[in-house]
PDB file of C-alpha atoms in Angstrom:
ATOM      1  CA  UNK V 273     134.899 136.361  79.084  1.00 42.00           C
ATOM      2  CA  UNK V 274     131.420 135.082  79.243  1.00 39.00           C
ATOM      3  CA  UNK V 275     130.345 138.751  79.810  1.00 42.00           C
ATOM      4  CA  UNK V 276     132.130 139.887  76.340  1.00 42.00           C
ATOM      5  CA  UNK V 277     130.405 136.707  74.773  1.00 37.00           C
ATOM      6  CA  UNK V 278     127.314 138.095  76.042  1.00 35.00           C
ATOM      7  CA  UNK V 279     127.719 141.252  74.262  1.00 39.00           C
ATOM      8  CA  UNK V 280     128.716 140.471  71.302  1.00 36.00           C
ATOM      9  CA  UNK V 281     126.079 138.303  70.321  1.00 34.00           C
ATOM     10  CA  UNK V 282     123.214 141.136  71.487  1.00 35.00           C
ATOM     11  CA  UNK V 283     126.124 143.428  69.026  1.00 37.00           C
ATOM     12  CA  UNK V 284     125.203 141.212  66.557  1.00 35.00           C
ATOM     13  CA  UNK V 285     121.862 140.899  67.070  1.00 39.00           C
ATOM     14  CA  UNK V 286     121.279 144.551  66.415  1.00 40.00           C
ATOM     15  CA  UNK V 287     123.511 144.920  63.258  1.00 39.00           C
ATOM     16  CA  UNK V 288     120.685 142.334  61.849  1.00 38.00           C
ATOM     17  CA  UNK V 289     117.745 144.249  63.483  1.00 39.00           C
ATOM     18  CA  UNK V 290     119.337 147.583  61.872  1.00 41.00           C
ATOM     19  CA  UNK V 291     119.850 146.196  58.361  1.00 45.00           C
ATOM     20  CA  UNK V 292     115.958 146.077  57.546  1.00 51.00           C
ATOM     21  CA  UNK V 293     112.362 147.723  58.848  1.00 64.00           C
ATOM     22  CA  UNK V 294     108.767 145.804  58.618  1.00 71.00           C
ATOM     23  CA  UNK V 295     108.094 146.903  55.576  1.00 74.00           C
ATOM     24  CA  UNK V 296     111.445 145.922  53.775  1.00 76.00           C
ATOM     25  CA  UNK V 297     110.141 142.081  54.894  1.00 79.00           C
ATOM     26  CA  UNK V 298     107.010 142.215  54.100  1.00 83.00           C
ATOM     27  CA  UNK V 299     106.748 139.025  51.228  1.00 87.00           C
ATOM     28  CA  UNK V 300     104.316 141.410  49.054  1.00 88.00           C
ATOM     29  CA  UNK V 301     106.895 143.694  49.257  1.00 88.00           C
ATOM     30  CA  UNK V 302     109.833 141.749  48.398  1.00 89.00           C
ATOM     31  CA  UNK V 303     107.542 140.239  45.759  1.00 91.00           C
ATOM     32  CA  UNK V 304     106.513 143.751  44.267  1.00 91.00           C
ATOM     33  CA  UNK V 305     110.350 144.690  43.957  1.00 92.00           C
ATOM     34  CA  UNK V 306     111.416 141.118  42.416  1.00 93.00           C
ATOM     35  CA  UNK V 307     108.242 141.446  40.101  1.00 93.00           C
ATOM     36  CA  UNK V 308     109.261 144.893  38.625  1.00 93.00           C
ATOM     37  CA  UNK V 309     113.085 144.804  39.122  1.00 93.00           C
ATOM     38  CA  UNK V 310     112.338 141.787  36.316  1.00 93.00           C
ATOM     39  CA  UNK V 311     109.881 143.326  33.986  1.00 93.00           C
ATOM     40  CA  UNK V 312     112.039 146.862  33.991  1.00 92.00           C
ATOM     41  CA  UNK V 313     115.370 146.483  35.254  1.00 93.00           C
ATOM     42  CA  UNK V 314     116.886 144.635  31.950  1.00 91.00           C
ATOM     43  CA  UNK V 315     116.678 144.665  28.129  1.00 91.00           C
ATOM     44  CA  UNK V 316     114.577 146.847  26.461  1.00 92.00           C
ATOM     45  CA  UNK V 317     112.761 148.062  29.707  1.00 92.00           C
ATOM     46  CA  UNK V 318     116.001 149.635  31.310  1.00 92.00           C
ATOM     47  CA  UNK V 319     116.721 151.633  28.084  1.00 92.00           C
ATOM     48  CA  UNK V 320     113.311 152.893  28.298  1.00 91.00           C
ATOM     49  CA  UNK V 321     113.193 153.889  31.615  1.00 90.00           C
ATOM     50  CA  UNK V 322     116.719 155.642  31.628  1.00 90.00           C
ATOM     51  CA  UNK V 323     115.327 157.460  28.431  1.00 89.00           C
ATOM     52  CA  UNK V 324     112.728 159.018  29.975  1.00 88.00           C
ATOM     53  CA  UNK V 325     114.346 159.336  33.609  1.00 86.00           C
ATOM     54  CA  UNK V 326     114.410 163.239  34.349  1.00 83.00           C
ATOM     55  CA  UNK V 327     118.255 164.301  34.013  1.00 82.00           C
ATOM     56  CA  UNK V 328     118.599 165.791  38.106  1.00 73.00           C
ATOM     57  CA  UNK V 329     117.199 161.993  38.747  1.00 77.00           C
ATOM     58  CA  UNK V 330     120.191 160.454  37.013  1.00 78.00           C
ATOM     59  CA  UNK V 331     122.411 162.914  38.680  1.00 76.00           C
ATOM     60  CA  UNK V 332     121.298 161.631  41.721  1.00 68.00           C
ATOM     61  CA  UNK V 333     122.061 158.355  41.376  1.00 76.00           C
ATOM     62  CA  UNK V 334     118.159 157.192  40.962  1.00 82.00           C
ATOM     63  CA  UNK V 335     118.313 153.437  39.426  1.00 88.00           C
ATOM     64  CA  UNK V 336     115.684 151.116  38.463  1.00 91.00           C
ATOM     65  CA  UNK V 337     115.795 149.073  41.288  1.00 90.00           C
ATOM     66  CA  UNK V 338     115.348 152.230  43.574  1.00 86.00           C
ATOM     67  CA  UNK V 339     112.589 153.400  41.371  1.00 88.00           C
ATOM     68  CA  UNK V 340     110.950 149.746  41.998  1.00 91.00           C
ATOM     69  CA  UNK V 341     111.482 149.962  46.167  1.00 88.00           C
ATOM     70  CA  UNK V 342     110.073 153.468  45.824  1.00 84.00           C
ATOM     71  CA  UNK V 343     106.965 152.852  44.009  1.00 87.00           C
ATOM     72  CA  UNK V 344     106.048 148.995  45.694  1.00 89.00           C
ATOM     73  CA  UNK V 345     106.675 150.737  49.017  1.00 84.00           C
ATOM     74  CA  UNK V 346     103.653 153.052  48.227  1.00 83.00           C
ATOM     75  CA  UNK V 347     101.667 149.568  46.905  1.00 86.00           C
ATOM     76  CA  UNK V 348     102.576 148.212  50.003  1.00 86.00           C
ATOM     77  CA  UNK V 349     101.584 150.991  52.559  1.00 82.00           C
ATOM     78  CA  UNK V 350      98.053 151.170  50.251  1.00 83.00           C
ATOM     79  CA  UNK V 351      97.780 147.388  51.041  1.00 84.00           C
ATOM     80  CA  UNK V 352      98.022 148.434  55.020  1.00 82.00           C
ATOM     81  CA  UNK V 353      96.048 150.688  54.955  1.00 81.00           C
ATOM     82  CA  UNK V 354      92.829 148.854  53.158  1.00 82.00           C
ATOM     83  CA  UNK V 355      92.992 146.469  55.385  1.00 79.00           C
ATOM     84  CA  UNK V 356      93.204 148.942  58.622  1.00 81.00           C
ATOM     85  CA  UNK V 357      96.648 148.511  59.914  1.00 77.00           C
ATOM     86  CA  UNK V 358      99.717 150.909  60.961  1.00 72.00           C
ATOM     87  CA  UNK V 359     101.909 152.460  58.381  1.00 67.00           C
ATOM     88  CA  UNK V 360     105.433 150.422  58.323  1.00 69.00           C
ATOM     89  CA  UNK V 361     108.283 151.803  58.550  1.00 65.00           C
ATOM     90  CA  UNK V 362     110.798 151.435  55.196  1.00 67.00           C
ATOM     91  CA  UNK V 363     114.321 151.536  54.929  1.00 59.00           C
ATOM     92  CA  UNK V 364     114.915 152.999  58.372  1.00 53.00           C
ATOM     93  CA  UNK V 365     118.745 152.144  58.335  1.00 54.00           C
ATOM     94  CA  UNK V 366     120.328 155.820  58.717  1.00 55.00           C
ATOM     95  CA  UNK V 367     119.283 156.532  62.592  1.00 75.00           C
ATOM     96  CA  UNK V 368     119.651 152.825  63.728  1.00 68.00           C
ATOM     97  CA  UNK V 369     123.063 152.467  62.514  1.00 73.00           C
ATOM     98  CA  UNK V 370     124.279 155.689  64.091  1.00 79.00           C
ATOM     99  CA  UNK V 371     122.476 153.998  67.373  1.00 76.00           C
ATOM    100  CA  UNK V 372     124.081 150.838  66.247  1.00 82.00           C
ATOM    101  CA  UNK V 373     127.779 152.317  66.606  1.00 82.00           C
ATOM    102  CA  UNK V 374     127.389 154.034  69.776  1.00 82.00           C
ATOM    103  CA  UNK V 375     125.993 151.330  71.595  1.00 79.00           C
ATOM    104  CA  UNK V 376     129.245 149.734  70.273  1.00 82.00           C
ATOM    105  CA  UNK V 377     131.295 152.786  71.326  1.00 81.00           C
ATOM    106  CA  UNK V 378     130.272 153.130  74.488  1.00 75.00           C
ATOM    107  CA  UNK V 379     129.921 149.383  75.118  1.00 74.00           C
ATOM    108  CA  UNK V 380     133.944 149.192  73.830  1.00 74.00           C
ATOM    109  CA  UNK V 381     135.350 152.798  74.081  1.00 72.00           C
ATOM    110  CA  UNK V 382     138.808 152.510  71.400  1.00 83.00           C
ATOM    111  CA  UNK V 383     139.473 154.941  68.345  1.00 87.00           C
ATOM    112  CA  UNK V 384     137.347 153.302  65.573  1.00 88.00           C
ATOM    113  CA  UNK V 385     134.559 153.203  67.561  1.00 87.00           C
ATOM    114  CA  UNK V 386     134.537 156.743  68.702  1.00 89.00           C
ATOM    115  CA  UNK V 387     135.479 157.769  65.577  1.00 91.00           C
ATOM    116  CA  UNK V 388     131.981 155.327  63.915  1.00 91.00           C
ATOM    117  CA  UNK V 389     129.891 156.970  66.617  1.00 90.00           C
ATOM    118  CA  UNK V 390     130.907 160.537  66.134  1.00 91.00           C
ATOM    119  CA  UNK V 391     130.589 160.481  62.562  1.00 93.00           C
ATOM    120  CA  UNK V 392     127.632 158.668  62.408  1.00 91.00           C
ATOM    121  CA  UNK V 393     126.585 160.891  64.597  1.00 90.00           C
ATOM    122  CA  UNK V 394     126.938 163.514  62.149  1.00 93.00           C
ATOM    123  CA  UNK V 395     125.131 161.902  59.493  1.00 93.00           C
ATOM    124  CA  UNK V 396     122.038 161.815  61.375  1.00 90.00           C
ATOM    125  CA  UNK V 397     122.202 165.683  61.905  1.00 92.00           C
ATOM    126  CA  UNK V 398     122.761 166.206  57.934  1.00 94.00           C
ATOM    127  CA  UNK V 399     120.102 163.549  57.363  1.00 92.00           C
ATOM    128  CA  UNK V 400     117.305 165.336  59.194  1.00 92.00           C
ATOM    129  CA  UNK V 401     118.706 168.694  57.005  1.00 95.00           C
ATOM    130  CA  UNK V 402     118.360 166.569  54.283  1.00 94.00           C
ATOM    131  CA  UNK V 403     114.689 165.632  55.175  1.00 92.00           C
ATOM    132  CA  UNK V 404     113.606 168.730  55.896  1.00 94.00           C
ATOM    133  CA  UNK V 405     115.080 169.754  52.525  1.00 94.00           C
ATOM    134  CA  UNK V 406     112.917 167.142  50.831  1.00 91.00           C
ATOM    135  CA  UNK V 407     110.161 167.699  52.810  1.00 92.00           C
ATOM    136  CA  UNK V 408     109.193 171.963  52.658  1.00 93.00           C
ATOM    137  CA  UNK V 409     111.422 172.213  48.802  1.00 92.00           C
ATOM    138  CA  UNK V 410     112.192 168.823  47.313  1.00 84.00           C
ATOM    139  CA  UNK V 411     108.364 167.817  46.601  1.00 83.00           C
ATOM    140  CA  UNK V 412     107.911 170.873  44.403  1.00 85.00           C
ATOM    141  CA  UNK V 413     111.956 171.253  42.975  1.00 88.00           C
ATOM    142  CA  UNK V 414     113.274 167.721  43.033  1.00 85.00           C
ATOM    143  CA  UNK V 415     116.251 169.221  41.453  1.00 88.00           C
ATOM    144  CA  UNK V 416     116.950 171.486  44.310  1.00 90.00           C
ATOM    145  CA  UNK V 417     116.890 168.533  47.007  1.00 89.00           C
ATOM    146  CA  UNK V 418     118.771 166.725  44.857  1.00 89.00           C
ATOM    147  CA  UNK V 419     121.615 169.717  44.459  1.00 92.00           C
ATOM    148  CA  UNK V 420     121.037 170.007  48.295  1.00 94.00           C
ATOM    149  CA  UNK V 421     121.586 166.347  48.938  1.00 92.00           C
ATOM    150  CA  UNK V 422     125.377 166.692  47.266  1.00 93.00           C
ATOM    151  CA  UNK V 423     126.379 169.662  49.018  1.00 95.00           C
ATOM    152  CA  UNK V 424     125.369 167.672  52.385  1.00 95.00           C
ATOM    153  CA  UNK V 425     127.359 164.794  51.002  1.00 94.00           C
ATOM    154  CA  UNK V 426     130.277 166.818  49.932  1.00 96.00           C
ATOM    155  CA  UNK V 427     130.399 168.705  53.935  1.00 96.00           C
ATOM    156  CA  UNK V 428     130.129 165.327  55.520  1.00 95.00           C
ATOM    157  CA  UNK V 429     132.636 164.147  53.439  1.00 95.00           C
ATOM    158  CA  UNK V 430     134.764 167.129  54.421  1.00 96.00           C
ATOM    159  CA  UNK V 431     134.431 167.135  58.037  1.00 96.00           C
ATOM    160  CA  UNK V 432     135.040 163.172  58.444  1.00 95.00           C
ATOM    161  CA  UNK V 433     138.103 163.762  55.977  1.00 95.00           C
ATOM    162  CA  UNK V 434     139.673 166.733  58.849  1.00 95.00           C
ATOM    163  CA  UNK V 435     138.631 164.845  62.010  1.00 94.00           C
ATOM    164  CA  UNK V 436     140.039 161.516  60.514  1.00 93.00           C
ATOM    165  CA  UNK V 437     143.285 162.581  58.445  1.00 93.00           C
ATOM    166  CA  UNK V 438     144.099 166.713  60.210  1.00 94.00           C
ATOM    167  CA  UNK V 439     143.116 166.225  63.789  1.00 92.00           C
ATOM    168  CA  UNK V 440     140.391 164.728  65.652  1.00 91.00           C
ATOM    169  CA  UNK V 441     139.175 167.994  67.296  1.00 92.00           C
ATOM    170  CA  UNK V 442     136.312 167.495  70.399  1.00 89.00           C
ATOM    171  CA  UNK V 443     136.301 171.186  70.212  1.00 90.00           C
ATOM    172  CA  UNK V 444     135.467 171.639  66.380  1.00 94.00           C
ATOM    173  CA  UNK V 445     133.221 168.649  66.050  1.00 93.00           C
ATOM    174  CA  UNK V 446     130.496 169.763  68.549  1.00 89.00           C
ATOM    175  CA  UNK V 447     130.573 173.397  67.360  1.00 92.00           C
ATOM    176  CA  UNK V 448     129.804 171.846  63.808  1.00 94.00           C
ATOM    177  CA  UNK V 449     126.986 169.849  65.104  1.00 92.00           C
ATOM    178  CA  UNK V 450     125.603 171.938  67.324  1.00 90.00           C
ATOM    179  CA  UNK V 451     125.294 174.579  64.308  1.00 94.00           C
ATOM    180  CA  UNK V 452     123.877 172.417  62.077  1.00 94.00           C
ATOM    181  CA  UNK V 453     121.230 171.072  64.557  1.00 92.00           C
ATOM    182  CA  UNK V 454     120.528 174.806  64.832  1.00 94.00           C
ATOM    183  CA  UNK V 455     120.099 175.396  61.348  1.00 95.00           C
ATOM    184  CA  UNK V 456     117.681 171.945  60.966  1.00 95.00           C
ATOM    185  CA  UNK V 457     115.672 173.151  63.991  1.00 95.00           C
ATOM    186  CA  UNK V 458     115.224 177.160  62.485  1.00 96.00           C
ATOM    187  CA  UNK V 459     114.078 175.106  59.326  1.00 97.00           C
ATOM    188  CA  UNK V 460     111.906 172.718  60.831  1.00 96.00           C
ATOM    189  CA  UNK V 461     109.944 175.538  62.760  1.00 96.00           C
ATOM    190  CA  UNK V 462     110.188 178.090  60.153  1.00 96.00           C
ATOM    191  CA  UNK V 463     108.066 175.552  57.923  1.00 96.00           C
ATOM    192  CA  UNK V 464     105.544 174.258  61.044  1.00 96.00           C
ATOM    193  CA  UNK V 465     104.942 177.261  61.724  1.00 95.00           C
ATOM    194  CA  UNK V 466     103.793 178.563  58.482  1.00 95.00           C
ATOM    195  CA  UNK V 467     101.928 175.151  58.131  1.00 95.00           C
ATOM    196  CA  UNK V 468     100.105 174.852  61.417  1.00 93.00           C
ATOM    197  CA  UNK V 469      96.701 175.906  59.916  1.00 92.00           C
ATOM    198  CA  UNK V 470      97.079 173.786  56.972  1.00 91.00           C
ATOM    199  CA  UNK V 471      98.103 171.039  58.535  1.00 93.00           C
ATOM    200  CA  UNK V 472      96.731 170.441  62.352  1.00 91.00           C
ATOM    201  CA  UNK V 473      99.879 166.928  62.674  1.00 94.00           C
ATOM    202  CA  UNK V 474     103.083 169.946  62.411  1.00 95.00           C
ATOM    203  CA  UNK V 475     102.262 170.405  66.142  1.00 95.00           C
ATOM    204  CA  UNK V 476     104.194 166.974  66.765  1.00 96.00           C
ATOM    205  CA  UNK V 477     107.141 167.937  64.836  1.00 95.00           C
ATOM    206  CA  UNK V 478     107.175 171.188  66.951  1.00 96.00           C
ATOM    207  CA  UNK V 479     107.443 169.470  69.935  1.00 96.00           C
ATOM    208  CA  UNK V 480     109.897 167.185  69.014  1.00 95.00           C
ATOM    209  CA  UNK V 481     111.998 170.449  67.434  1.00 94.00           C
ATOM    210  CA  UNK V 482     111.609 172.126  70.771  1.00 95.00           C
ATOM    211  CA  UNK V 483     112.379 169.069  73.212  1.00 94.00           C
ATOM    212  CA  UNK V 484     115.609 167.827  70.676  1.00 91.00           C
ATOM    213  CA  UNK V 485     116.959 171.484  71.200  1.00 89.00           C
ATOM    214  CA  UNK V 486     116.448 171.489  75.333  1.00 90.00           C
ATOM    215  CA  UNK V 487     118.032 167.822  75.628  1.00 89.00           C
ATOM    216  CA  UNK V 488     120.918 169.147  73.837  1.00 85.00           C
ATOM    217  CA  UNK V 489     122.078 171.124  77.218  1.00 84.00           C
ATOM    218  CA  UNK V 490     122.661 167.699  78.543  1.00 83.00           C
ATOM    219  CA  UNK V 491     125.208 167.445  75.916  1.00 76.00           C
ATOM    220  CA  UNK V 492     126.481 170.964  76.804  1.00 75.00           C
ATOM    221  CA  UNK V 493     125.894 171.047  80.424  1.00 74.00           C
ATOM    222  CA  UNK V 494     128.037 167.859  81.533  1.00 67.00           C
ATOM    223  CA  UNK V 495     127.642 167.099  85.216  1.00 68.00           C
ATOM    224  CA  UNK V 496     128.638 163.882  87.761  1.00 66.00           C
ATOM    225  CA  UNK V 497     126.925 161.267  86.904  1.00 71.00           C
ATOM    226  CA  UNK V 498     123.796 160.638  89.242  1.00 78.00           C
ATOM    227  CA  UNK V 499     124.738 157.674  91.812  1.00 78.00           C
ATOM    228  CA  UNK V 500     127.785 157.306  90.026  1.00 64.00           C
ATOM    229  CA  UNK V 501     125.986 155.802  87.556  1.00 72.00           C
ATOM    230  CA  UNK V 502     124.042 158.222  85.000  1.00 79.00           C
ATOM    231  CA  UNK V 503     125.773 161.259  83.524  1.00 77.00           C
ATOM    232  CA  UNK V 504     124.445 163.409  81.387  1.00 80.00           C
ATOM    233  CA  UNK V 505     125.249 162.105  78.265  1.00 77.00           C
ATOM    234  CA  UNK V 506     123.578 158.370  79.369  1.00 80.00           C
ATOM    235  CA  UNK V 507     120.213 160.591  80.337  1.00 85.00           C
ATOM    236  CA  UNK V 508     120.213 162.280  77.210  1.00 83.00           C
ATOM    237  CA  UNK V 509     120.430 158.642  75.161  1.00 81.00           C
ATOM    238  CA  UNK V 510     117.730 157.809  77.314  1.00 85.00           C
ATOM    239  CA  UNK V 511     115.563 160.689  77.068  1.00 87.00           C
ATOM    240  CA  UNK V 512     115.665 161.143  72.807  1.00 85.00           C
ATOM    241  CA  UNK V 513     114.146 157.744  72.882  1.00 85.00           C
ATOM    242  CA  UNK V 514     110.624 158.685  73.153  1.00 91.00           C
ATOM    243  CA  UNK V 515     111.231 161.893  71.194  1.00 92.00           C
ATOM    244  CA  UNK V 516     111.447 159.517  68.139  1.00 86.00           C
ATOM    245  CA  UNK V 517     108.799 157.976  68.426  1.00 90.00           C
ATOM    246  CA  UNK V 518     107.169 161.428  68.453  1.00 94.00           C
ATOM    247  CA  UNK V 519     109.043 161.827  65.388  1.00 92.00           C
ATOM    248  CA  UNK V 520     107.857 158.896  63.516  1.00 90.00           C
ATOM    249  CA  UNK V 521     104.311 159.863  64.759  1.00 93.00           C
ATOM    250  CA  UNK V 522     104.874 163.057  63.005  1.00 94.00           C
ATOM    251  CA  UNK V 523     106.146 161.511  59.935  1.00 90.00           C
ATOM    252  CA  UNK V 524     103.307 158.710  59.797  1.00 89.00           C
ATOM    253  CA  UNK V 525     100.784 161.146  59.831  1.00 92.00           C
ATOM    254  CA  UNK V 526     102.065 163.687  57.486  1.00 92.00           C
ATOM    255  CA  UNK V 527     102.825 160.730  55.027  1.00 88.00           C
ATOM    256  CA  UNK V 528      99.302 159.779  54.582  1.00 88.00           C
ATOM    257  CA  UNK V 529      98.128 163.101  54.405  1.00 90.00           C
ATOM    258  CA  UNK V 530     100.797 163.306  51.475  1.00 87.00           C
ATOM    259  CA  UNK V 531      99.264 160.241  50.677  1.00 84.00           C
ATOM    260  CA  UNK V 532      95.640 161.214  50.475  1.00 84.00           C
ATOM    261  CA  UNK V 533      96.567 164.337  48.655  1.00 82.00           C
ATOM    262  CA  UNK V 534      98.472 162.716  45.816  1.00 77.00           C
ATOM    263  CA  UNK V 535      94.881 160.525  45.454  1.00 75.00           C
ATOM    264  CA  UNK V 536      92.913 163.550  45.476  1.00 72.00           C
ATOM    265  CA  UNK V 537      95.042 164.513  42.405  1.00 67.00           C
ATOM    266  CA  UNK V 538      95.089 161.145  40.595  1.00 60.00           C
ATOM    267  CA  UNK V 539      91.044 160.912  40.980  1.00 60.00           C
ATOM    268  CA  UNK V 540      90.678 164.937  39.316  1.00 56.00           C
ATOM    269  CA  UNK V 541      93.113 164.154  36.666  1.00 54.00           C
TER     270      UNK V 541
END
């Protein structure tokens, strides 16, 4: 009993870790957003930004209040970075949730949470399409990413609707994963690839491409578990951990050059 307690609460404890990053609580943060959400979001101001809000924005679901996150996240990260510190991290709810559920699934192995940690899964696989979409297309053709974005939606939607209401099929699920993780990883390199002159920080996404892809095989190539204790699916949990932080290392760094380019810009025009 005491042992159940005992995970529950540390169950608990990560649902509230997972629900925000540093910069989501950082007060000038939280101030920016209140700030504009009340000089734009209402009245007069809302029918002026929806008037001149491009149409494939509105499609997408774009509001006020996500216009006032996105543009007080960039105040914020400025703020950072005059006064010398680390990039935060925003909104980084989409991988720790899918972590989230299987630390529940494999901590409490029933239906619903298999089913949580499968499909979430899944959504971190169409996620990293998603931002790889945004990233090599969606910065010039915002329309495309955004066209991409609800096909994405609309083959998640499909494949949770077959393995939840059809048949919950091992077989079909890892053959759909495994071939979009192919297609992300193509895309990823593709673009590095073609980039690596340009842009000297690609070299950590193509490492993290190529280690993602040879971890995989743990998923493929099941075997006893080590001591009785670590199988090949617990090593692989453990070993994408680092590969993350590679990741975010990547992402940091191509962010402010992103960054420094869209000041480059602003200072010509």
């Amino acid at each position: 009993m005491a042992g159940r307690t005992v995970r529950l609460v540390l169950l608990v404890g990560a649902a509230v870790l997972a629900s925000g990053s540093q910069g989501d609580r950082e007060p000038v943060y939280r101030d920016c957003v209140l700030r504009c959400e009340e000089r734009n979001c209402s009245g007069g101001a809302l029918k002026h930004f929806r008037s001149r809000q491009p149409i494939y924005m509105s499609l997408a679901g774009w509001t006020c209040q996500d216009d006032c996150k996105y543009e007080c996240m960039w105040v914020t990260v400025g703020l950072y970075l005059q006064e010398g510190h680390k990039v935060p991290q925003f909104h980084g709810k989409v991988s720790l949730n899918a972590w989230f559920w299987s630390t529940v699934f494999h901590t409490r192995d029933t239906d619903v949470t298999e089913k949580m940690d499968y499909f979430c899964a899944s959504t971190v696989i169409l996620h990293s399409v998603y931002l790889c979409c945004v990233r090599t297309v969606g910065l010039q053709r915002p329309a495309v990413a955004s066209a991409f974005r609800a096909l994405l939606l609309l083959m998640l939607t499909a494949h949770v609707s077959y393995l939840s209401l059809v048949r919950f099929d091992y077989g079909y699920n890892l053959a759909a994963n495994v071939a979009i993780g192919l297609v992300n990883a193509a895309w990823w390199l593709t673009w590095c690839l073609r980039n690596r002159q340009r842009l000297p920080h690609v070299h950590k996404c193509i490492v993290v491409v190529l280690l993602l892809q040879g971890l995989s095989l743990l998923e493929l190539l099941d075997f006893p578990p080590l001591f009785w204790v670590l199988d090949a699916h617990a090593i692989w949990h453990v070993s994408t951990i680092p590969v993350h932080v590679l990741f975010f290392s990547f992402l940091e760094d191509d962010s402010l050059y992103l960054l420094k380019e869209s000041e480059a810009k602003f200072k010509l025009d």
